GROMACS .gro file of C-alpha atoms in nm:
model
  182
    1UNK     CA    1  10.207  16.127   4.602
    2UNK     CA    2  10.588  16.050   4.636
    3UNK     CA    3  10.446  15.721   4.854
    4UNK     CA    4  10.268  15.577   4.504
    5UNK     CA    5  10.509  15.659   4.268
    6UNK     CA    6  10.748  15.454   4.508
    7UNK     CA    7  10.498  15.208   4.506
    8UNK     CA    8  10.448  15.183   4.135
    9UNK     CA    9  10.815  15.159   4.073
   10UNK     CA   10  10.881  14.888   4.285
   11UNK     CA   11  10.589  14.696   4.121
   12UNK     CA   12  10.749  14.764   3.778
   13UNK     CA   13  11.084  14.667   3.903
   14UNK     CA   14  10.940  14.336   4.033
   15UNK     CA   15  10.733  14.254   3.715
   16UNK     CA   16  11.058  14.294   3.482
   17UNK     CA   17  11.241  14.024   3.695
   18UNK     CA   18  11.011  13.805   3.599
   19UNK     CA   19  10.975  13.642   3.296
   20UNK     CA   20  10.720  13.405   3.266
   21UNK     CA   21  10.719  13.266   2.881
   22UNK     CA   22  11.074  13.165   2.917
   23UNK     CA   23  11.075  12.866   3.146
   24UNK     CA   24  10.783  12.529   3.074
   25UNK     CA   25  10.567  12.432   3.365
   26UNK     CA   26  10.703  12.256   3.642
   27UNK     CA   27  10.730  11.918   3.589
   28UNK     CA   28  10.745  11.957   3.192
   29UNK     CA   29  11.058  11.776   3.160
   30UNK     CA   30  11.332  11.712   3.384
   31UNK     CA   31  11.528  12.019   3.514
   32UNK     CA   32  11.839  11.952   3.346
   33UNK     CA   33  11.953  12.339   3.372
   34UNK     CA   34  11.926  12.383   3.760
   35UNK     CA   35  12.123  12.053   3.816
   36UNK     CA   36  12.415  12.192   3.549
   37UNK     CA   37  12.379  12.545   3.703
   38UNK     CA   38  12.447  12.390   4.081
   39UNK     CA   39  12.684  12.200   3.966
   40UNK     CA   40  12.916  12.478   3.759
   41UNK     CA   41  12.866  12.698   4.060
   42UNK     CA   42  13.002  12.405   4.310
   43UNK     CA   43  13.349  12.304   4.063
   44UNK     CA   44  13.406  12.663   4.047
   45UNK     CA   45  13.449  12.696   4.434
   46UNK     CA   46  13.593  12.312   4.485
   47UNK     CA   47  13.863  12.341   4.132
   48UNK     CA   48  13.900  11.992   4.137
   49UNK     CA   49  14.189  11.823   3.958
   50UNK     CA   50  14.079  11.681   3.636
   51UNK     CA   51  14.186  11.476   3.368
   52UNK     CA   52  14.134  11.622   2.999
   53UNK     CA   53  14.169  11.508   2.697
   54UNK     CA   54  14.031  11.706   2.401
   55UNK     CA   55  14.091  11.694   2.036
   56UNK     CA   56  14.007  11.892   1.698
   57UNK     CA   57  14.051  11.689   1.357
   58UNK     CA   58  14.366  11.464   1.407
   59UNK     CA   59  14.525  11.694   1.690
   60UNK     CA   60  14.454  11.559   2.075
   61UNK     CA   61  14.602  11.719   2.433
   62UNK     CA   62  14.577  11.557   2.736
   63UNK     CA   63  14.661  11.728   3.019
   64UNK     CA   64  14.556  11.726   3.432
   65UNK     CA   65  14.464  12.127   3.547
   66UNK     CA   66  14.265  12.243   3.802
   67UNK     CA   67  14.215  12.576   3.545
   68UNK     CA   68  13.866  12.499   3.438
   69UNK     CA   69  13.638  12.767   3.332
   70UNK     CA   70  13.301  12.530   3.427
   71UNK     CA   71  13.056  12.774   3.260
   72UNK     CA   72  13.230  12.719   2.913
   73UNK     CA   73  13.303  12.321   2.981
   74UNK     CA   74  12.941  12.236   3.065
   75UNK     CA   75  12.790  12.483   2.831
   76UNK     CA   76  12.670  12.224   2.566
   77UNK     CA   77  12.481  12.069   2.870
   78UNK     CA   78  12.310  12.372   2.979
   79UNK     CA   79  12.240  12.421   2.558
   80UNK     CA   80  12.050  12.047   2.590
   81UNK     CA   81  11.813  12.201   2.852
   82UNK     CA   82  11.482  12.141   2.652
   83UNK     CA   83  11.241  12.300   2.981
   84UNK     CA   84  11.124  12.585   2.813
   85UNK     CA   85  10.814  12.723   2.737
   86UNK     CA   86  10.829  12.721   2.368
   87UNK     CA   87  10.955  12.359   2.334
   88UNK     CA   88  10.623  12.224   2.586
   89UNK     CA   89  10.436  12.018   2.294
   90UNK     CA   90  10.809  11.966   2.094
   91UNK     CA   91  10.927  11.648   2.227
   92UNK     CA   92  10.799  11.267   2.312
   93UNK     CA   93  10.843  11.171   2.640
   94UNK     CA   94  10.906  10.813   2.730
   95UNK     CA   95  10.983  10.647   3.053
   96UNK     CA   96  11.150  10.312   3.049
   97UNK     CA   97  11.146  10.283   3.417
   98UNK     CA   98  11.076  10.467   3.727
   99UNK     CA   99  11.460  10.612   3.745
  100UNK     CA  100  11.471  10.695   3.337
  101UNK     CA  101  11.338  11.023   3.178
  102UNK     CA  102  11.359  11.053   2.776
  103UNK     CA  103  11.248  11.307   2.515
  104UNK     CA  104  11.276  11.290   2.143
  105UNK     CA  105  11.225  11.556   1.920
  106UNK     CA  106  10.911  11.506   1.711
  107UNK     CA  107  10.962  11.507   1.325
  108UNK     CA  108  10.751  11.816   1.255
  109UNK     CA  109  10.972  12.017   1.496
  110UNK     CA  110  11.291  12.180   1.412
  111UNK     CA  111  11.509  12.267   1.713
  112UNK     CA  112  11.897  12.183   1.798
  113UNK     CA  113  11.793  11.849   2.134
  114UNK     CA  114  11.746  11.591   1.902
  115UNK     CA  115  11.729  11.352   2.190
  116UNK     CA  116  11.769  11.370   2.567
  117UNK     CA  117  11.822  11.102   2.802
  118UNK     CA  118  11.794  11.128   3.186
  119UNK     CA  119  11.896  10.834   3.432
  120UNK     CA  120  11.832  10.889   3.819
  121UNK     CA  121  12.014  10.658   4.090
  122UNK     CA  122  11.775  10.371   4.232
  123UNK     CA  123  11.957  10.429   4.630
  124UNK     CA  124  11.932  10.810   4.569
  125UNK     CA  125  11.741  10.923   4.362
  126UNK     CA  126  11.971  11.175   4.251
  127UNK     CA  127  12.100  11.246   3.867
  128UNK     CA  128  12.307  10.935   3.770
  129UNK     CA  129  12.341  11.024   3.375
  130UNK     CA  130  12.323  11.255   3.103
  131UNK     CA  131  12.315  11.163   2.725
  132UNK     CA  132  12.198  11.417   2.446
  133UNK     CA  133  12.218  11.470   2.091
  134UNK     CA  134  12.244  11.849   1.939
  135UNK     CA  135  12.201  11.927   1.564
  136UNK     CA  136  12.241  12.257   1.365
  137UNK     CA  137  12.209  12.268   0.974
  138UNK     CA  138  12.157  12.525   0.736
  139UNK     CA  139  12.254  12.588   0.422
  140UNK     CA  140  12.609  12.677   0.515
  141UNK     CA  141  12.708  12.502   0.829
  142UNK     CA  142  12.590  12.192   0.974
  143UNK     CA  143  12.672  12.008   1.336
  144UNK     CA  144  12.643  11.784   1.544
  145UNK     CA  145  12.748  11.746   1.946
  146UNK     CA  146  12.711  11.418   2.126
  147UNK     CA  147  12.718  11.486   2.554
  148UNK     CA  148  12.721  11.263   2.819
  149UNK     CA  149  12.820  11.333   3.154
  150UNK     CA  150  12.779  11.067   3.449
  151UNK     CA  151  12.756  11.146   3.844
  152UNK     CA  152  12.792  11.005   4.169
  153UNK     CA  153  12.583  11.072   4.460
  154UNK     CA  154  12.444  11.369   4.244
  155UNK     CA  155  12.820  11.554   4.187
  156UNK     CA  156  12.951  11.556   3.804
  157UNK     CA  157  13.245  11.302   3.789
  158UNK     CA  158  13.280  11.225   3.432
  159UNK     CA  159  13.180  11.458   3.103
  160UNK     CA  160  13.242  11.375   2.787
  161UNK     CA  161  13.157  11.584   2.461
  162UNK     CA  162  13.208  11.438   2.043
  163UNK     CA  163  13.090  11.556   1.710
  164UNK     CA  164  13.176  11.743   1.417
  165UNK     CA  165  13.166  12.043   1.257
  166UNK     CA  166  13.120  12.123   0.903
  167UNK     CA  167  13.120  12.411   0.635
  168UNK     CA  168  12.936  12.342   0.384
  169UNK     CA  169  13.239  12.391   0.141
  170UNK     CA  170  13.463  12.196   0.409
  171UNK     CA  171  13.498  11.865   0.501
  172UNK     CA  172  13.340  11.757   0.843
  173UNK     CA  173  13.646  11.872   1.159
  174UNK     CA  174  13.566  11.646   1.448
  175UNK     CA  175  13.632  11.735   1.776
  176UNK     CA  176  13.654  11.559   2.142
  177UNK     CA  177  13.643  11.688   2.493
  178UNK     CA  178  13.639  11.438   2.764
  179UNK     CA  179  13.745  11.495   3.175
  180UNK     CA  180  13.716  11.294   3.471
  181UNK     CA  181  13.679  11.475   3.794
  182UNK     CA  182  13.920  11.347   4.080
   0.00000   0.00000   0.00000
């Protein structure tokens, strides 16, 4: 008896780790959330020396750190992830060229990736460029985040981040957050 109720907790245990309705189909869109992932858990080990600048309204700071906390600077590219199951039928996919991926929101859908752009390397094959649009509006708030980050040899070396923000009893605060990775 003891052997089956091990048995049928361990298949519990396994079936909760799972979660199949959260993640599209393989080969849905491109994987932009394992490549972000990888690469927040490689600048957390390497702390590279980067080059920030980043700005709210008129104020701007530029500064050079190695004190980066990567899941927080890279989170509005892990936000323009669109592989899930939920957005499947939600964007159009185009493809330029062999070495471009692109999705557009479609105009009956309502969800924050307006548009996401994808560009590969032709020698590598590996992630070259990242350019999205995010945008959040409701009656009392409205946004909008611009994100591009570029790569060499598949290893982030340039991010850059622009919008605004915007009560709707406010005027619009724009903000900036740009690095380059040494």
């Amino acid at each position: 008896m003891m052997k089956y109720r091990y048995a049928f907790v361990l298949v519990l245990g396994l079936a909760a780790c799972t979660n199949p309705a959260k993640e599209a189909p393989v080969g849905t869109y491109y994987d932009l959330k394992s490549y972000i992932e990888q690469q927040i858990s490689q600048l957390q080990k390497q702390q590279p020396t980067v080059e920030k600048q980043a700005g709210f309204g008129k104020e701007k700071d530029q500064q050079t750190t190695k004190e980066i906390d990567w899941s927080r600077e890279l989170d509005l590219f892990l936000q323009a992830d669109i592989n899930k199951q939920a957005y499947q039928t939600s964007y159009q996919k185009n493809r330029p060229d062999s070495l471009t991926y692109e999705y557009t929101l479609k105009t009956t859908e309502k969800l924050p990736v307006q548009f996401l752009r994808i560009e590969l390397d032709s020698a590598t094959h590996q992630l070259r460029r990242v350019k999205a649009t995010l945008r959040t509006k409701n009656s009392l708030y409205e946004s909008e985040r611009n994100v591009w980050l570029e790569a060499e040899k598949g290893n982030l070396k340039r991010y850059h981040i622009d919008g605004f923000q915007q009560l709707a009893w406010l005027d619009p605060k724009q903000f900036l957050i740009e690095g380059k990775i040494q």
